[in-house]
């Protein structure tokens, strides 16, 4: 079918046709990018050949020959570079996940305190936020490591809390449980208590639905979860003991030692990120319309349930996207570990391993891929959570 | 004006300031049980502030307010007891957007009145039927029209079985065709014997259901009269001016919409 109106239009030049233009521009951009990438690849390959470096991933099976100060899995200098990669990755994940939890909890607390009606409390929270978020993170890591943890006295003069927790220049030494045979009874008791607690909560909910009567289910199941394992512990003759740190010679034996590098990094990362999270939380709560609080109050809800049932659920949808971004930043910032020698992925893999093997392209590519994967995983999880708390609109 | 025999709200010599600004000037008002009072006046006259003082969303600085025998002070227990018996409707509905219509209605009965969930649901369904939207119970407020949202807000208040309902310009944020559906529900409510205090510019509603009309300007009560007397022969110059503006606006509306 010919459209008479269109037929009368003057013949258009191909160059001014928006569709043709768009296609031409896309082809040109694609060719440019592909060309640059190809040039880089060829150039790198030639340089590597000239320097006599074999590319490939064979180095993963070679013996590393260096020590790592902290490892979650078995590691010795006879381990392979593959093992080094695993150690570094686990250390990165450890420091990131501990810091994310601490930063989020602390950030929510500080954010809420900043909204407190108490002048002193809200001012203190504000001072915390303004100082912590306005000093470079690198300086803060160095501050905790060099200025606070390093000058601590040696193990013999360690500061102690009730002679069970020690702080000295070897790090923070805390008691750690040891599981002797017979511990299974306590574990079973613990699992039973968990199941019982869940049952109690379900029963209380059902009773509330039917009769309106309330039962402090959470408090009582918490009591159950604490008491039952204690009873089992006594019945089994205390098979779980605390391994208490004790000074022997020039160092502590027993307990768990949190190295100063780890402690400094967790402190710096979580305190710094908590300041940003606190601002996100404050903004999120302030973004909830005042009318919502008035409506809840006018229905007879008290301030605490108003916060929990009305304000926080609405604030979360504002808080979560920037919170995700803070978590991602924290994981990436954990690579600053390298300045105080904490053996994270960048330090032992993209640092020492790269220096010893010279496999720069492979190692940097793998390291980038690891951070990308961690970040995308966090994003995916947070997006799923955000969709769950999102508000349904028309 | 005679004092009602069985007063439920007593406002005595109430004064309130926002900083230097004197919003409420020596207000005296008594509302009887089952009485329907309409408060009108130009914007900024303090009428919203006055009814917000009745459930302590605003605090007054001088004078006394007592609701069903409970005097409002800083005591949180008393405020709780008053708020439980007083429902309030807002200009912007203020439904909780993260909860469904049903959840909006049962929130306070379950958390404040400790009502069994199933019983609360039944009650909510009953009131949603009364405001003529039982089929929207599982939708979210964002999926409803303004008129429907305000009717949900009425049902949400009724679920607490309040003794008094306060209306803070409930139809001001609505499109003209939705005003009627909300007013119909309010007229129905008035017929059931609810004590109602309405801040509104809907003069038709005032004529139809109000026992008394109160005219406020500049933070003072200037006139208090039956609707017939108030509309036919306003006493003060300012009330005459106000009515003139409101009615000429209504006539202009009538001229552009002949039916």
XYZ file of C-alpha atoms in Angstrom:
653
model
C 0.000 0.000 0.000
C 1.411 3.367 -0.923
C 0.809 6.267 1.369
C 0.094 9.345 -0.774
C 1.345 11.695 1.971
C 4.664 9.874 2.158
C 5.025 9.617 -1.609
C 4.938 13.388 -1.868
C 7.870 13.801 0.524
C 11.098 14.833 -1.234
C 13.739 12.136 -1.669
C 15.829 12.038 1.542
C 19.579 11.708 1.554
C 20.896 8.531 3.191
C 23.265 10.669 5.304
C 20.413 12.506 7.017
C 18.326 9.406 7.649
C 18.477 8.828 11.441
C 18.347 5.024 11.122
C 21.188 4.852 8.622
C 23.200 7.313 10.709
C 22.732 5.272 13.856
C 23.906 2.086 12.143
C 26.963 3.822 10.651
C 27.954 5.284 14.037
C 27.575 1.926 15.762
C 29.732 0.177 13.175
C 32.397 2.874 13.494
C 32.487 2.694 17.319
C 32.603 -1.094 17.296
C 35.463 -1.106 14.772
C 37.404 1.421 16.868
C 37.051 -0.548 20.119
C 37.868 -3.871 18.447
C 40.901 -2.287 16.780
C 42.293 -0.870 20.037
C 41.769 -4.197 21.840
C 43.456 -6.160 19.034
C 46.396 -3.751 19.003
C 46.771 -4.093 22.804
C 46.621 -7.885 22.633
C 49.167 -8.180 19.831
C 51.461 -5.654 21.478
C 51.335 -7.445 24.850
C 51.946 -10.826 23.288
C 54.983 -9.480 21.393
C 56.417 -7.798 24.483
C 55.982 -10.956 26.544
C 57.712 -12.994 23.833
C 60.596 -10.520 23.680
C 60.964 -10.643 27.499
C 60.923 -14.415 27.392
C 57.843 -14.799 29.602
C 55.641 -17.771 28.839
C 51.965 -16.951 29.169
C 49.397 -19.372 30.529
C 48.238 -20.620 33.888
C 50.922 -23.232 34.524
C 52.355 -21.192 37.431
C 49.362 -22.197 39.556
C 51.024 -25.536 40.202
C 54.489 -24.179 41.016
C 55.759 -24.018 44.590
C 55.352 -20.541 46.065
C 58.231 -20.673 48.553
C 57.124 -17.746 50.733
C 55.314 -17.477 54.044
C 51.885 -15.928 54.628
C 51.179 -14.493 58.065
C 47.501 -15.457 58.269
C 45.674 -18.274 56.581
C 42.285 -19.891 57.031
C 43.413 -23.063 55.256
C 46.568 -25.101 55.692
C 49.493 -23.318 54.098
C 53.283 -23.615 54.172
C 56.084 -22.253 52.021
C 55.968 -25.565 50.102
C 52.407 -24.833 48.928
C 51.626 -23.854 45.360
C 50.666 -20.460 43.909
C 47.179 -21.899 43.499
C 47.082 -22.298 47.262
C 48.326 -18.711 47.668
C 45.412 -17.532 45.525
C 42.963 -19.428 47.753
C 44.554 -18.057 50.955
C 44.418 -14.487 49.650
C 40.850 -14.866 48.422
C 39.681 -16.280 51.770
C 41.472 -13.512 53.681
C 39.802 -10.881 51.489
C 36.411 -12.500 52.005
C 37.027 -12.772 55.761
C 38.016 -9.163 56.309
C 35.236 -7.928 53.979
C 32.435 -9.946 55.505
C 33.391 -9.141 59.114
C 33.702 -5.446 58.227
C 30.387 -5.417 56.304
C 28.525 -6.832 59.304
C 30.183 -4.475 61.794
C 29.782 -1.438 59.506
C 26.113 -2.133 58.818
C 25.167 -2.652 62.471
C 27.209 0.341 63.624
C 25.963 2.479 60.728
C 22.300 1.787 61.546
C 22.951 2.552 65.222
C 24.756 5.830 64.518
C 22.145 6.847 61.918
C 19.332 6.327 64.418
C 21.255 8.076 67.204
C 21.732 11.051 64.931
C 17.953 11.410 64.738
C 17.640 11.189 68.506
C 15.844 13.991 70.307
C 18.670 14.105 72.825
C 20.957 16.979 71.843
C 24.174 15.444 73.165
C 23.557 12.030 71.596
C 22.689 13.398 68.168
C 25.644 15.829 68.248
C 28.042 13.009 69.128
C 26.734 10.899 66.262
C 27.137 13.896 63.931
C 30.731 14.453 65.068
C 31.494 10.763 64.511
C 30.092 10.898 60.971
C 31.819 14.141 60.025
C 35.256 13.067 61.281
C 35.244 9.509 59.994
C 33.924 10.179 56.505
C 36.133 13.190 55.864
C 39.526 11.614 56.576
C 41.007 9.468 53.770
C 40.602 5.746 54.392
C 44.270 5.045 53.714
C 45.222 7.417 56.556
C 42.721 5.756 58.858
C 44.152 2.306 58.151
C 47.650 3.615 58.839
C 46.379 5.398 61.946
C 44.931 2.244 63.508
C 47.924 0.156 62.511
C 50.849 2.476 63.177
C 49.495 4.878 65.770
C 47.294 2.612 67.875
C 48.203 -1.056 67.492
C 51.946 -0.927 66.813
C 52.983 1.092 69.889
C 51.196 -1.400 72.143
C 53.476 -3.107 74.667
C 54.922 -6.576 74.004
C 53.233 -9.772 75.185
C 54.843 -9.624 78.645
C 53.338 -6.186 79.359
C 50.093 -6.871 77.467
C 46.965 -4.996 78.463
C 44.402 -7.448 79.723
C 40.728 -7.602 80.491
C 40.009 -10.001 83.398
C 43.166 -11.914 82.377
C 41.245 -13.538 79.498
C 41.427 -11.035 76.658
C 44.846 -9.560 75.898
C 45.903 -6.701 73.684
C 49.540 -6.319 72.724
C 51.681 -5.678 69.651
C 51.052 -9.273 68.535
C 47.381 -8.442 68.165
C 44.182 -9.110 70.058
C 44.201 -12.499 71.795
C 40.793 -13.872 72.785
C 39.653 -17.175 74.347
C 38.450 -19.788 71.854
C 36.339 -22.873 72.509
C 37.869 -26.354 72.241
C 35.544 -29.227 71.440
C 36.347 -32.456 73.297
C 34.565 -35.767 72.631
C 31.048 -35.578 74.028
C 30.429 -32.155 72.519
C 27.837 -33.651 70.186
C 25.366 -33.795 73.084
C 25.567 -30.019 73.467
C 25.198 -29.560 69.722
C 22.098 -31.789 69.707
C 20.682 -29.844 72.651
C 21.338 -26.602 70.793
C 19.571 -27.846 67.656
C 16.652 -29.125 69.748
C 16.393 -25.734 71.460
C 16.392 -23.987 68.055
C 13.582 -26.232 66.822
C 11.699 -25.755 70.088
C 12.099 -21.988 69.848
C 10.785 -21.967 66.281
C 7.833 -24.104 67.387
C 7.146 -21.719 70.243
C 7.111 -18.723 67.891
C 4.721 -20.492 65.499
C 2.439 -21.538 68.371
C 2.412 -17.992 69.761
C 1.507 -16.584 66.328
C -1.321 -19.074 65.950
C -2.605 -18.240 69.417
C -2.437 -14.531 68.580
C -4.472 -15.114 65.415
C -7.129 -17.022 67.273
C -7.363 -15.333 70.660
C -5.442 -12.069 70.378
C -3.379 -13.029 73.422
C 0.306 -12.362 73.174
C 3.113 -14.570 74.418
C 6.722 -13.320 74.651
C 7.790 -16.054 72.225
C 11.096 -14.544 71.143
C 12.324 -13.911 74.669
C 11.284 -17.352 75.881
C 12.836 -19.162 72.918
C 16.034 -17.179 73.485
C 15.983 -18.450 77.084
C 15.421 -21.980 75.779
C 18.304 -21.692 73.313
C 20.635 -20.567 76.106
C 19.431 -22.853 78.898
C 19.056 -26.210 77.141
C 22.646 -26.393 75.811
C 23.900 -25.297 79.265
C 22.022 -28.184 80.890
C 23.431 -30.569 78.288
C 26.889 -29.137 78.887
C 26.636 -29.914 82.593
C 25.145 -33.366 81.930
C 27.986 -34.332 79.594
C 30.607 -33.209 82.090
C 31.622 -29.971 80.349
C 33.178 -31.365 77.129
C 33.527 -27.841 75.700
C 36.198 -25.767 77.347
C 37.545 -22.345 76.698
C 41.113 -22.351 75.477
C 42.406 -19.397 77.462
C 45.396 -17.448 76.206
C 48.384 -17.777 78.524
C 51.767 -16.141 78.446
C 54.477 -18.674 77.704
C 57.971 -17.417 76.976
C 57.810 -14.361 74.713
C 54.339 -14.951 73.316
C 50.863 -16.185 74.163
C 49.876 -19.799 73.807
C 46.284 -20.867 73.366
C 43.280 -18.769 72.461
C 42.782 -17.154 69.110
C 45.082 -14.396 67.944
C 43.585 -11.671 65.778
C 46.626 -10.199 64.139
C 47.173 -6.448 64.368
C 46.919 -6.144 60.557
C 43.521 -7.834 60.540
C 42.304 -5.864 63.565
C 43.462 -2.527 62.140
C 41.897 -3.245 58.760
C 38.541 -4.300 60.222
C 38.505 -1.257 62.512
C 39.354 1.189 59.747
C 37.054 -0.304 57.091
C 34.036 -0.701 59.356
C 34.334 2.628 61.197
C 34.839 4.497 57.911
C 32.015 2.768 56.031
C 29.675 2.988 59.053
C 29.861 6.791 58.812
C 28.509 6.649 55.238
C 25.901 4.029 56.103
C 24.758 6.200 59.034
C 24.081 9.042 56.598
C 22.145 6.688 54.284
C 20.051 5.475 57.198
C 19.351 9.003 58.392
C 18.378 10.125 54.898
C 16.143 7.083 54.461
C 14.268 7.678 57.687
C 13.926 11.405 57.077
C 12.542 10.636 53.623
C 9.473 8.977 55.165
C 6.585 11.444 55.053
C 5.754 12.988 58.439
C 2.097 12.263 57.718
C 2.854 8.556 58.018
C 4.023 9.000 61.601
C 1.023 11.218 62.387
C -1.362 8.634 60.932
C 0.232 5.873 63.010
C 0.106 8.005 66.161
C -3.507 8.990 65.539
C -4.377 5.273 65.349
C -2.927 4.853 68.831
C 0.414 3.262 67.891
C 3.238 4.183 70.239
C 6.590 5.504 69.002
C 8.411 2.122 69.027
C 5.839 0.157 66.994
C 5.407 3.194 64.726
C 9.124 3.041 63.956
C 9.160 -0.730 63.459
C 5.893 -1.221 61.560
C 5.561 2.015 59.603
C 8.778 4.038 59.309
C 11.572 1.459 58.931
C 9.849 -0.667 56.240
C 9.389 2.479 54.145
C 12.855 3.819 54.903
C 14.497 0.544 53.810
C 13.566 1.063 50.171
C 15.459 4.362 50.234
C 18.353 2.978 52.279
C 19.093 -0.228 50.383
C 20.423 0.976 47.007
C 23.080 3.271 48.561
C 23.769 0.613 51.217
C 24.605 -1.853 48.434
C 26.978 0.648 47.007
C 28.688 1.068 50.409
C 29.116 -2.698 50.731
C 30.668 -2.875 47.257
C 33.006 -0.011 48.082
C 34.044 -1.730 51.298
C 34.999 -4.944 49.503
C 37.063 -3.027 46.986
C 38.620 -0.831 49.697
C 39.768 -3.974 51.505
C 42.517 -4.145 48.856
C 44.182 -1.251 50.717
C 45.271 -4.063 53.081
C 48.441 -4.093 51.057
C 49.792 -0.980 52.852
C 49.892 -2.684 56.247
C 50.815 -6.100 54.938
C 47.571 -7.915 55.627
C 47.745 -10.958 53.319
C 44.652 -10.302 51.201
C 44.229 -11.236 47.543
C 45.940 -8.095 46.222
C 48.809 -8.381 48.659
C 49.787 -12.053 48.261
C 48.491 -12.784 44.752
C 48.558 -9.577 42.745
C 51.628 -8.555 44.796
C 54.074 -11.267 45.814
C 52.954 -13.906 43.327
C 53.044 -11.441 40.448
C 56.522 -10.280 41.429
C 57.868 -13.813 41.620
C 56.267 -15.218 38.455
C 55.981 -12.117 36.287
C 52.625 -13.354 34.951
C 51.200 -9.844 35.095
C 48.436 -10.204 32.517
C 46.992 -13.429 33.912
C 47.234 -12.391 37.563
C 45.771 -8.933 37.144
C 42.975 -10.336 34.962
C 42.135 -13.023 37.541
C 42.217 -10.515 40.407
C 39.925 -8.134 38.543
C 37.587 -10.998 37.734
C 37.456 -11.993 41.411
C 36.480 -8.496 42.566
C 33.962 -8.236 39.746
C 32.394 -11.560 40.760
C 32.180 -10.629 44.453
C 30.665 -7.244 43.620
C 28.124 -8.652 41.181
C 27.125 -11.318 43.715
C 26.522 -8.653 46.375
C 24.578 -6.530 43.867
C 22.397 -9.456 42.859
C 21.574 -10.272 46.464
C 20.801 -6.663 47.356
C 18.652 -6.203 44.219
C 16.662 -9.268 45.165
C 16.193 -7.899 48.687
C 15.302 -4.453 47.365
C 12.648 -5.908 45.071
C 11.172 -7.671 48.087
C 10.798 -4.459 50.111
C 9.776 -2.316 47.133
C 6.412 -0.586 47.262
C 3.815 -1.680 44.769
C 2.468 1.204 42.717
C -0.202 1.348 40.158
C -24.620 29.017 72.059
C -25.853 26.552 74.674
C -23.391 24.009 76.082
C -24.390 20.463 75.017
C -25.821 18.294 77.825
C -23.360 15.433 77.421
C -20.008 16.921 76.367
C -17.307 14.606 74.991
C -14.738 17.248 73.951
C -14.148 20.287 76.178
C -11.704 22.936 75.011
C -11.169 25.728 77.574
C -9.162 28.922 77.019
C -6.697 27.206 74.694
C -3.786 29.248 73.351
C -1.001 28.156 71.070
C 1.997 29.881 69.545
C 4.375 28.856 66.764
C 7.363 30.898 67.925
C 6.044 34.468 67.888
C 2.974 33.613 65.843
C -0.216 33.305 67.894
C -2.137 30.511 66.071
C -4.916 29.825 68.568
C -6.314 32.691 70.633
C -8.352 31.756 73.711
C -10.405 29.012 72.070
C -13.479 27.731 73.932
C -15.430 24.890 72.359
C -17.547 22.048 73.671
C -18.718 19.166 71.497
C -21.522 16.910 72.700
C -21.662 13.146 72.314
C -23.056 12.299 68.884
C -22.819 15.921 67.732
C -21.640 16.838 64.233
C -19.616 20.020 64.106
C -18.200 21.648 60.978
C -15.326 24.111 61.334
C -14.706 26.437 58.414
C -12.687 29.533 57.740
C -10.012 30.923 55.430
C -6.690 29.093 55.201
C -4.296 29.918 58.003
C -7.136 30.545 60.427
C -5.940 27.799 62.793
C -8.792 25.324 62.212
C -6.529 22.360 61.347
C -4.239 23.208 64.259
C -7.243 23.208 66.583
C -8.462 19.722 65.691
C -4.873 18.395 65.668
C -4.676 19.533 69.301
C -7.620 17.272 70.146
C -5.556 14.106 69.567
C -2.303 15.775 70.575
C -0.629 15.767 67.161
C -0.011 19.381 68.220
C 0.524 20.536 71.792
C -1.257 23.576 73.173
C 0.624 25.870 75.528
C -2.201 27.330 77.618
C -5.678 26.183 78.610
C -7.152 22.710 78.919
C -8.468 20.135 76.462
C -10.265 17.067 77.749
C -11.609 14.238 75.637
C -14.171 11.851 77.107
C -13.150 12.921 80.608
C -9.400 12.558 80.019
C -7.433 15.785 80.187
C -4.598 15.983 77.670
C -1.231 16.621 79.317
C 2.322 15.467 78.659
C 1.419 12.132 80.263
C 1.957 9.505 77.550
C -0.582 7.074 79.046
C -3.343 9.675 78.742
C -2.350 10.571 75.190
C -2.494 6.860 74.290
C -5.936 6.489 75.836
C -7.262 9.527 73.971
C -5.757 8.512 70.621
C -7.322 5.067 70.906
C -10.779 6.650 71.066
C -10.254 9.369 68.455
C -9.959 8.579 64.751
C -8.483 11.101 62.339
C -8.738 11.568 58.600
C -6.068 13.532 56.771
C -6.101 15.616 53.638
C -3.464 13.346 52.053
C -5.054 10.090 53.321
C -1.727 8.937 54.845
C -2.369 5.282 54.145
C 0.690 3.094 54.741
C 1.954 2.468 51.189
C 3.924 -0.668 52.091
C 0.854 -2.465 53.430
C -2.215 -3.744 51.583
C -5.617 -2.192 52.209
C -6.443 -5.070 54.572
C -3.125 -4.757 56.423
C -3.678 -1.004 56.771
C -7.008 -1.693 58.439
C -5.899 -4.416 60.855
C -2.571 -2.853 61.938
C -3.951 -0.822 64.841
C -6.614 -3.307 66.019
C -3.957 -6.039 66.234
C -1.111 -3.964 67.711
C -3.069 -1.522 69.854
C -6.290 -3.338 70.756
C -4.633 -6.800 70.820
C -7.427 -8.194 68.709
C -7.116 -11.736 67.268
C -5.999 -11.539 63.655
C -8.979 -13.396 62.247
C -11.430 -11.263 64.180
C -9.598 -8.100 63.011
C -9.839 -9.297 59.388
C -13.552 -9.899 59.716
C -14.068 -6.473 61.260
C -11.980 -4.810 58.526
C -13.953 -6.589 55.813
C -17.177 -5.370 57.419
C -16.004 -1.736 57.337
C -14.510 -2.044 53.842
C -17.938 -3.257 52.711
C -19.525 -0.282 54.437
C -17.283 2.149 52.530
C -18.070 0.111 49.391
C -14.623 -1.253 48.464
C -14.509 -4.836 49.796
C -13.039 -6.045 46.487
C -9.888 -3.885 46.882
C -8.769 -5.473 50.181
C -5.638 -7.108 48.782
C -4.446 -4.160 46.709
C -1.853 -1.625 47.774
C -2.850 2.029 48.344
C -0.769 3.092 45.325
C -3.079 1.034 43.105
C -6.219 2.901 44.195
C -7.751 6.248 43.181
C -7.731 9.146 45.637
C -11.391 8.687 46.525
C -10.889 4.998 47.163
C -7.826 5.734 49.312
C -9.761 8.189 51.474
C -12.544 5.636 51.911
C -9.940 3.049 53.000
C -8.661 5.635 55.483
C -12.189 5.959 56.871
C -12.476 2.169 57.183
C -9.052 2.078 58.874
C -10.258 4.573 61.496
C -13.547 2.743 62.031
C -11.687 -0.527 62.719
C -10.547 1.043 66.002
C -14.230 1.712 66.886
C -13.503 5.339 67.787
C -15.914 7.450 69.827
C -14.934 10.585 67.904
C -13.801 11.147 64.324
C -11.779 14.201 63.315
C -11.679 15.185 59.635
C -8.877 17.471 58.486
C -10.038 18.670 55.041
C -10.739 15.124 53.854
C -11.810 16.102 50.338
C -9.374 18.933 49.547
C -6.882 16.708 47.716
C -9.518 14.932 45.618
C -10.713 15.370 42.062
C -14.266 16.797 41.913
C -15.852 13.523 40.792
C -14.304 11.694 43.747
C -15.431 14.198 46.396
C -18.962 12.871 46.264
C -18.070 9.244 46.961
C -16.168 10.298 50.101
C -18.892 12.722 51.239
C -21.514 9.972 50.795
C -19.577 7.757 53.217
C -19.250 10.664 55.662
C -23.001 11.372 55.486
C -23.653 7.681 56.105
C -21.299 7.855 59.118
C -23.107 10.927 60.459
C -26.354 8.992 60.274
C -24.911 6.299 62.546
C -24.524 8.677 65.494
C -20.741 9.149 65.390
C -19.352 12.289 67.043
C -17.727 14.172 64.161
C -15.601 17.301 63.993
C -14.937 18.256 60.364
C -12.680 20.922 58.991
C -14.029 21.286 55.467
C -14.991 23.735 52.756
C -17.823 21.490 51.564
C -20.719 23.783 52.433
C -23.268 21.346 51.013
C -22.079 18.735 53.485
C -22.245 21.289 56.314
C -25.837 22.204 55.445
C -26.888 18.568 55.181
C -25.380 16.987 58.288
C -23.899 19.566 60.660
C -25.581 20.355 63.970
C -23.364 23.396 64.342
C -21.051 25.431 62.148
C -18.023 27.164 63.631
C -16.302 29.969 61.745
C -12.665 30.677 62.559
C -10.390 33.452 61.361
C -7.007 34.656 62.612
C -6.860 31.988 65.313
C -10.190 32.942 66.885
C -13.671 31.498 66.841
C -15.752 34.325 65.366
C -19.106 32.612 64.973
C -20.896 29.551 66.215
C -24.372 28.835 64.866
C -26.740 26.339 63.305
C -26.023 25.840 59.595
C -29.319 27.489 58.578
C -28.587 30.605 60.610
C -24.916 30.720 59.609
C -25.496 30.411 55.864
C -28.534 32.667 55.666
C -27.404 35.413 58.027
C -23.708 35.384 58.963
C -23.078 37.763 61.889
C -19.540 38.970 61.218
C -18.226 40.863 58.227
C -15.390 38.343 57.733
C -17.799 35.381 57.661
C -19.902 37.206 55.051
C -16.817 37.825 52.939
C -15.663 34.205 53.294
C -19.072 32.797 52.378
C -19.302 35.184 49.457
C -16.014 33.896 48.052
C -16.844 30.236 48.604
C -20.340 30.518 47.144
C -19.326 32.536 44.085
C -16.701 29.857 43.437
C -19.394 27.178 43.735
C -21.659 29.127 41.337
C -18.867 29.446 38.822
C -18.489 25.695 39.074
C -22.217 25.304 38.517
C -22.129 27.527 35.423
C -19.347 25.536 33.747
C -21.016 22.219 34.622
C -24.694 22.857 33.855
C -25.812 19.483 35.283
